[in-house]
Amino acid sequence: MNEIQKYLLENKDEKYRAFTLPLIPNVDEKTFIGVRLPIIKKYAKCIDNEQKEDFLKSLPHLYHEENILHALILSNIKDYDEFISYIDAFLPYVTNWSVCDTICNKHLNKYKDKLLPTIYKWLKSKELYRVRYAVKCLMNYYLDDDFNIEHLKKVKEVKLDDYYVKMMIAWYIATGLAKNYDDFIIAIEEKWFDNFIHNKAIQKAVESYRVSDEHKTYLKTLKVR
């Protein structure tokens, strides 16, 4: 057992484990320790650079929480090329939405021109969580004034028939309806996506406080029965 695994096991919370495990049904429960996220976040800031480098290269990890820690460390990398190198190596080992969605690097806002071609490449991947992460990047970094209809057209071309990919696409569309309504409503009106994504996007938009009541009323009329 290495030092990181020892720390995580020492911070095991059985009640938290019992509550959280059903929310991530595709994680092997034998690999799920049950460590609260704030504890892992705090630990991520304490690891020295040499230990971080060794840890990021030691794939695959044994425990789910090691993958969460990995995602949090990646989220703090400032150098673009370093981040891309590490994320490319890590994504094949991501097996659930929790780890995927933990990767959220605000420093990528500085590199939107460089990142976009990489996102387009990821969208064509057959790796489920590489595609999910690519759509998440479009949602996180390319809405409001940074949106281009070409982004949505690229997502339209995704053919992976996977629940977690489709849920992220629906989330992206719903967020787009909140931030760039006139562009995203076209995808709903013209039914660019399958019934599941279409209806789930409408549901999420209707549940959002960021979408106007007028838009919600209209979106409800576009739901596929």
Short mmCIF file of C-alpha atoms in Angstrom, two decimals:
data_model
loop_
_atom_site.label_atom_id
_atom_site.label_comp_id
_atom_site.label_asym_id
_atom_site.label_seq_id
_atom_site.Cartn_x
_atom_site.Cartn_y
_atom_site.Cartn_z
CA MET A 1 0.00 0.00 0.00
CA ASN A 2 1.42 3.39 -0.98
CA GLU A 3 1.20 6.60 1.01
CA ILE A 4 -1.74 8.00 -0.95
CA GLN A 5 -3.79 4.83 -0.61
CA LYS A 6 -3.03 4.75 3.10
CA TYR A 7 -4.25 8.33 3.53
CA LEU A 8 -7.48 7.66 1.64
CA LEU A 9 -8.23 4.49 3.60
CA GLU A 10 -7.61 6.32 6.87
CA ASN A 11 -10.29 8.84 5.87
CA LYS A 12 -12.95 6.29 4.98
CA ASP A 13 -16.52 7.27 5.89
CA GLU A 14 -18.87 4.27 5.87
CA LYS A 15 -22.06 6.34 5.93
CA TYR A 16 -20.87 8.47 3.03
CA ARG A 17 -19.85 5.32 1.14
CA ALA A 18 -23.28 3.75 1.63
CA PHE A 19 -25.01 6.95 0.45
CA THR A 20 -22.78 7.62 -2.58
CA LEU A 21 -22.15 4.17 -4.02
CA PRO A 22 -25.65 3.75 -5.57
CA LEU A 23 -25.19 7.10 -7.37
CA ILE A 24 -22.27 5.69 -9.36
CA PRO A 25 -23.65 2.30 -10.47
CA ASN A 26 -20.82 1.49 -12.88
CA VAL A 27 -18.01 1.67 -10.32
CA ASP A 28 -16.79 -1.59 -8.80
CA GLU A 29 -17.83 -1.31 -5.14
CA LYS A 30 -14.64 -3.08 -4.08
CA THR A 31 -12.68 -0.08 -5.39
CA PHE A 32 -14.89 2.50 -3.65
CA ILE A 33 -13.49 3.58 -0.28
CA GLY A 34 -15.95 6.35 0.64
CA VAL A 35 -13.91 9.52 1.16
CA ARG A 36 -15.66 12.88 1.08
CA LEU A 37 -14.64 15.23 -1.74
CA PRO A 38 -13.47 18.15 0.48
CA ILE A 39 -10.96 15.81 2.13
CA ILE A 40 -9.56 14.71 -1.25
CA LYS A 41 -9.47 18.34 -2.47
CA LYS A 42 -7.49 19.37 0.59
CA TYR A 43 -5.09 16.47 0.13
CA ALA A 44 -4.58 17.35 -3.56
CA LYS A 45 -3.12 20.70 -2.48
CA CYS A 46 -0.70 19.11 -0.02
CA ILE A 47 1.06 16.66 -2.35
CA ASP A 48 4.50 17.83 -3.43
CA ASN A 49 5.38 18.11 -7.11
CA GLU A 50 7.54 14.99 -7.26
CA GLN A 51 4.84 12.88 -5.64
CA LYS A 52 2.22 14.35 -7.99
CA GLU A 53 4.28 13.48 -11.04
CA ASP A 54 4.80 9.91 -9.89
CA PHE A 55 1.12 9.54 -9.02
CA LEU A 56 -0.11 10.90 -12.39
CA LYS A 57 2.08 8.40 -14.21
CA SER A 58 1.01 5.40 -12.10
CA LEU A 59 -2.00 4.27 -14.10
CA PRO A 60 -4.31 2.51 -13.68
CA HIS A 61 -5.18 3.32 -10.09
CA LEU A 62 -6.74 0.78 -7.78
CA TYR A 63 -9.33 2.95 -6.01
CA HIS A 64 -12.08 5.26 -7.24
CA GLU A 65 -10.85 7.97 -4.87
CA GLU A 66 -7.39 7.78 -6.43
CA ASN A 67 -9.05 8.59 -9.76
CA ILE A 68 -10.91 11.49 -8.14
CA LEU A 69 -7.61 12.75 -6.73
CA HIS A 70 -6.05 12.39 -10.18
CA ALA A 71 -8.89 14.44 -11.70
CA LEU A 72 -8.45 17.17 -9.08
CA ILE A 73 -4.71 17.39 -9.68
CA LEU A 74 -5.31 17.69 -13.43
CA SER A 75 -7.80 20.47 -12.74
CA ASN A 76 -5.04 22.57 -11.18
CA ILE A 77 -2.42 22.23 -13.93
CA LYS A 78 -1.73 25.64 -15.45
CA ASP A 79 0.42 24.69 -18.44
CA TYR A 80 -1.70 23.74 -21.46
CA ASP A 81 0.63 21.20 -23.07
CA GLU A 82 1.29 19.51 -19.74
CA PHE A 83 -2.45 19.26 -19.09
CA ILE A 84 -3.21 17.80 -22.53
CA SER A 85 -0.45 15.23 -22.14
CA TYR A 86 -1.77 14.08 -18.77
CA ILE A 87 -5.47 14.17 -19.71
CA ASP A 88 -4.85 12.11 -22.84
CA ALA A 89 -3.13 9.48 -20.73
CA PHE A 90 -5.86 9.50 -18.05
CA LEU A 91 -9.11 9.48 -20.05
CA PRO A 92 -8.82 5.82 -21.17
CA TYR A 93 -8.90 4.86 -17.49
CA VAL A 94 -11.98 6.93 -16.59
CA THR A 95 -14.91 4.56 -16.12
CA ASN A 96 -17.65 6.65 -14.53
CA TRP A 97 -19.29 10.07 -14.70
CA SER A 98 -18.09 11.09 -11.23
CA VAL A 99 -14.40 11.02 -12.15
CA CYS A 100 -15.04 12.54 -15.59
CA ASP A 101 -17.03 15.47 -14.25
CA THR A 102 -14.50 16.20 -11.51
CA ILE A 103 -12.00 17.31 -14.17
CA CYS A 104 -12.63 21.06 -14.39
CA ASN A 105 -9.57 23.12 -15.25
CA LYS A 106 -10.31 26.87 -15.22
CA HIS A 107 -6.89 27.58 -16.76
CA LEU A 108 -8.16 26.22 -20.09
CA ASN A 109 -10.09 29.48 -20.49
CA LYS A 110 -6.77 30.99 -21.62
CA TYR A 111 -6.31 28.42 -24.40
CA LYS A 112 -9.67 28.19 -26.15
CA ASP A 113 -8.22 28.48 -29.68
CA LYS A 114 -5.74 25.67 -29.04
CA LEU A 115 -8.22 23.48 -27.20
CA LEU A 116 -11.05 23.48 -29.74
CA PRO A 117 -9.39 21.24 -32.40
CA THR A 118 -8.55 18.77 -29.63
CA ILE A 119 -12.17 18.75 -28.48
CA TYR A 120 -13.30 18.03 -32.04
CA LYS A 121 -10.86 15.11 -32.16
CA TRP A 122 -12.12 13.78 -28.83
CA LEU A 123 -15.73 13.93 -30.02
CA LYS A 124 -14.86 11.35 -32.69
CA SER A 125 -13.41 8.93 -30.15
CA LYS A 126 -14.95 5.58 -29.27
CA GLU A 127 -13.97 6.09 -25.61
CA LEU A 128 -17.18 7.02 -23.78
CA TYR A 129 -15.68 9.30 -21.18
CA ARG A 130 -13.34 11.03 -23.63
CA VAL A 131 -16.47 12.01 -25.57
CA ARG A 132 -18.35 12.98 -22.42
CA TYR A 133 -15.43 15.13 -21.32
CA ALA A 134 -15.24 16.78 -24.76
CA VAL A 135 -18.90 17.80 -24.58
CA LYS A 136 -18.34 19.01 -21.01
CA CYS A 137 -15.51 21.23 -22.27
CA LEU A 138 -17.82 22.78 -24.87
CA MET A 139 -20.35 23.44 -22.11
CA ASN A 140 -17.77 24.88 -19.71
CA TYR A 141 -15.68 27.03 -22.04
CA TYR A 142 -17.62 27.76 -25.24
CA LEU A 143 -21.00 29.26 -24.43
CA ASP A 144 -22.15 32.90 -24.21
CA ASP A 145 -19.92 35.02 -26.49
CA ASP A 146 -17.61 32.08 -27.21
CA PHE A 147 -20.35 29.97 -28.78
CA ASN A 148 -20.36 29.07 -32.45
CA ILE A 149 -23.07 26.96 -34.09
CA GLU A 150 -20.26 24.76 -35.45
CA HIS A 151 -19.73 23.46 -31.88
CA LEU A 152 -23.28 22.17 -31.70
CA LYS A 153 -23.06 20.66 -35.18
CA LYS A 154 -19.98 18.71 -34.09
CA VAL A 155 -21.90 17.34 -31.10
CA LYS A 156 -24.74 16.41 -33.43
CA GLU A 157 -22.30 14.11 -35.24
CA VAL A 158 -21.58 12.05 -32.10
CA LYS A 159 -22.93 8.55 -32.67
CA LEU A 160 -22.03 6.78 -29.41
CA ASP A 161 -25.19 5.16 -28.06
CA ASP A 162 -24.31 5.46 -24.39
CA TYR A 163 -26.43 6.76 -21.53
CA TYR A 164 -23.67 8.85 -19.94
CA VAL A 165 -22.68 10.46 -23.23
CA LYS A 166 -26.30 11.25 -24.02
CA MET A 167 -26.89 12.73 -20.58
CA MET A 168 -23.95 15.08 -21.02
CA ILE A 169 -25.19 16.14 -24.46
CA ALA A 170 -28.61 16.86 -22.96
CA TRP A 171 -26.98 18.86 -20.15
CA TYR A 172 -24.97 20.82 -22.74
CA ILE A 173 -28.08 21.64 -24.76
CA ALA A 174 -30.04 22.66 -21.68
CA THR A 175 -27.22 24.95 -20.56
CA GLY A 176 -27.06 26.32 -24.09
CA LEU A 177 -30.78 27.07 -23.98
CA ALA A 178 -30.09 29.12 -20.86
CA LYS A 179 -27.13 31.02 -22.31
CA ASN A 180 -27.57 31.02 -26.11
CA TYR A 181 -31.27 30.34 -26.53
CA ASP A 182 -31.70 31.58 -30.11
CA ASP A 183 -28.97 29.22 -31.33
CA PHE A 184 -29.87 26.13 -29.33
CA ILE A 185 -33.62 26.30 -29.87
CA ILE A 186 -32.97 25.51 -33.53
CA ALA A 187 -31.60 22.09 -32.54
CA ILE A 188 -34.77 21.43 -30.55
CA GLU A 189 -37.19 22.73 -33.19
CA GLU A 190 -35.47 20.78 -35.96
CA LYS A 191 -34.93 17.74 -33.71
CA TRP A 192 -31.21 17.31 -34.28
CA PHE A 193 -30.92 14.62 -31.60
CA ASP A 194 -32.65 11.35 -30.71
CA ASN A 195 -35.77 11.28 -28.55
CA PHE A 196 -33.90 10.61 -25.30
CA ILE A 197 -31.46 13.53 -25.69
CA HIS A 198 -34.20 15.78 -27.05
CA ASN A 199 -36.62 15.21 -24.18
CA LYS A 200 -33.96 15.14 -21.47
CA ALA A 201 -32.56 18.48 -22.70
CA ILE A 202 -36.04 19.99 -22.54
CA GLN A 203 -36.60 18.55 -19.07
CA LYS A 204 -33.32 19.98 -17.77
CA ALA A 205 -34.03 23.38 -19.36
CA VAL A 206 -37.52 23.49 -17.88
CA GLU A 207 -36.07 22.68 -14.45
CA SER A 208 -33.45 25.44 -14.75
CA TYR A 209 -33.94 28.80 -13.04
CA ARG A 210 -31.82 30.38 -15.80
CA VAL A 211 -34.44 29.74 -18.52
CA SER A 212 -37.32 32.20 -18.75
CA ASP A 213 -40.89 31.10 -18.08
CA GLU A 214 -41.82 32.06 -21.64
CA HIS A 215 -39.11 29.82 -23.06
CA LYS A 216 -40.06 26.99 -20.71
CA THR A 217 -43.67 27.10 -21.86
CA TYR A 218 -42.60 26.90 -25.50
CA LEU A 219 -40.08 24.12 -24.85
CA LYS A 220 -42.78 21.98 -23.27
CA THR A 221 -44.70 22.06 -26.56
CA LEU A 222 -41.68 20.62 -28.37
CA LYS A 223 -41.36 17.48 -26.25
CA VAL A 224 -41.60 14.26 -28.25
CA ARG A 225 -44.35 11.94 -27.08
#
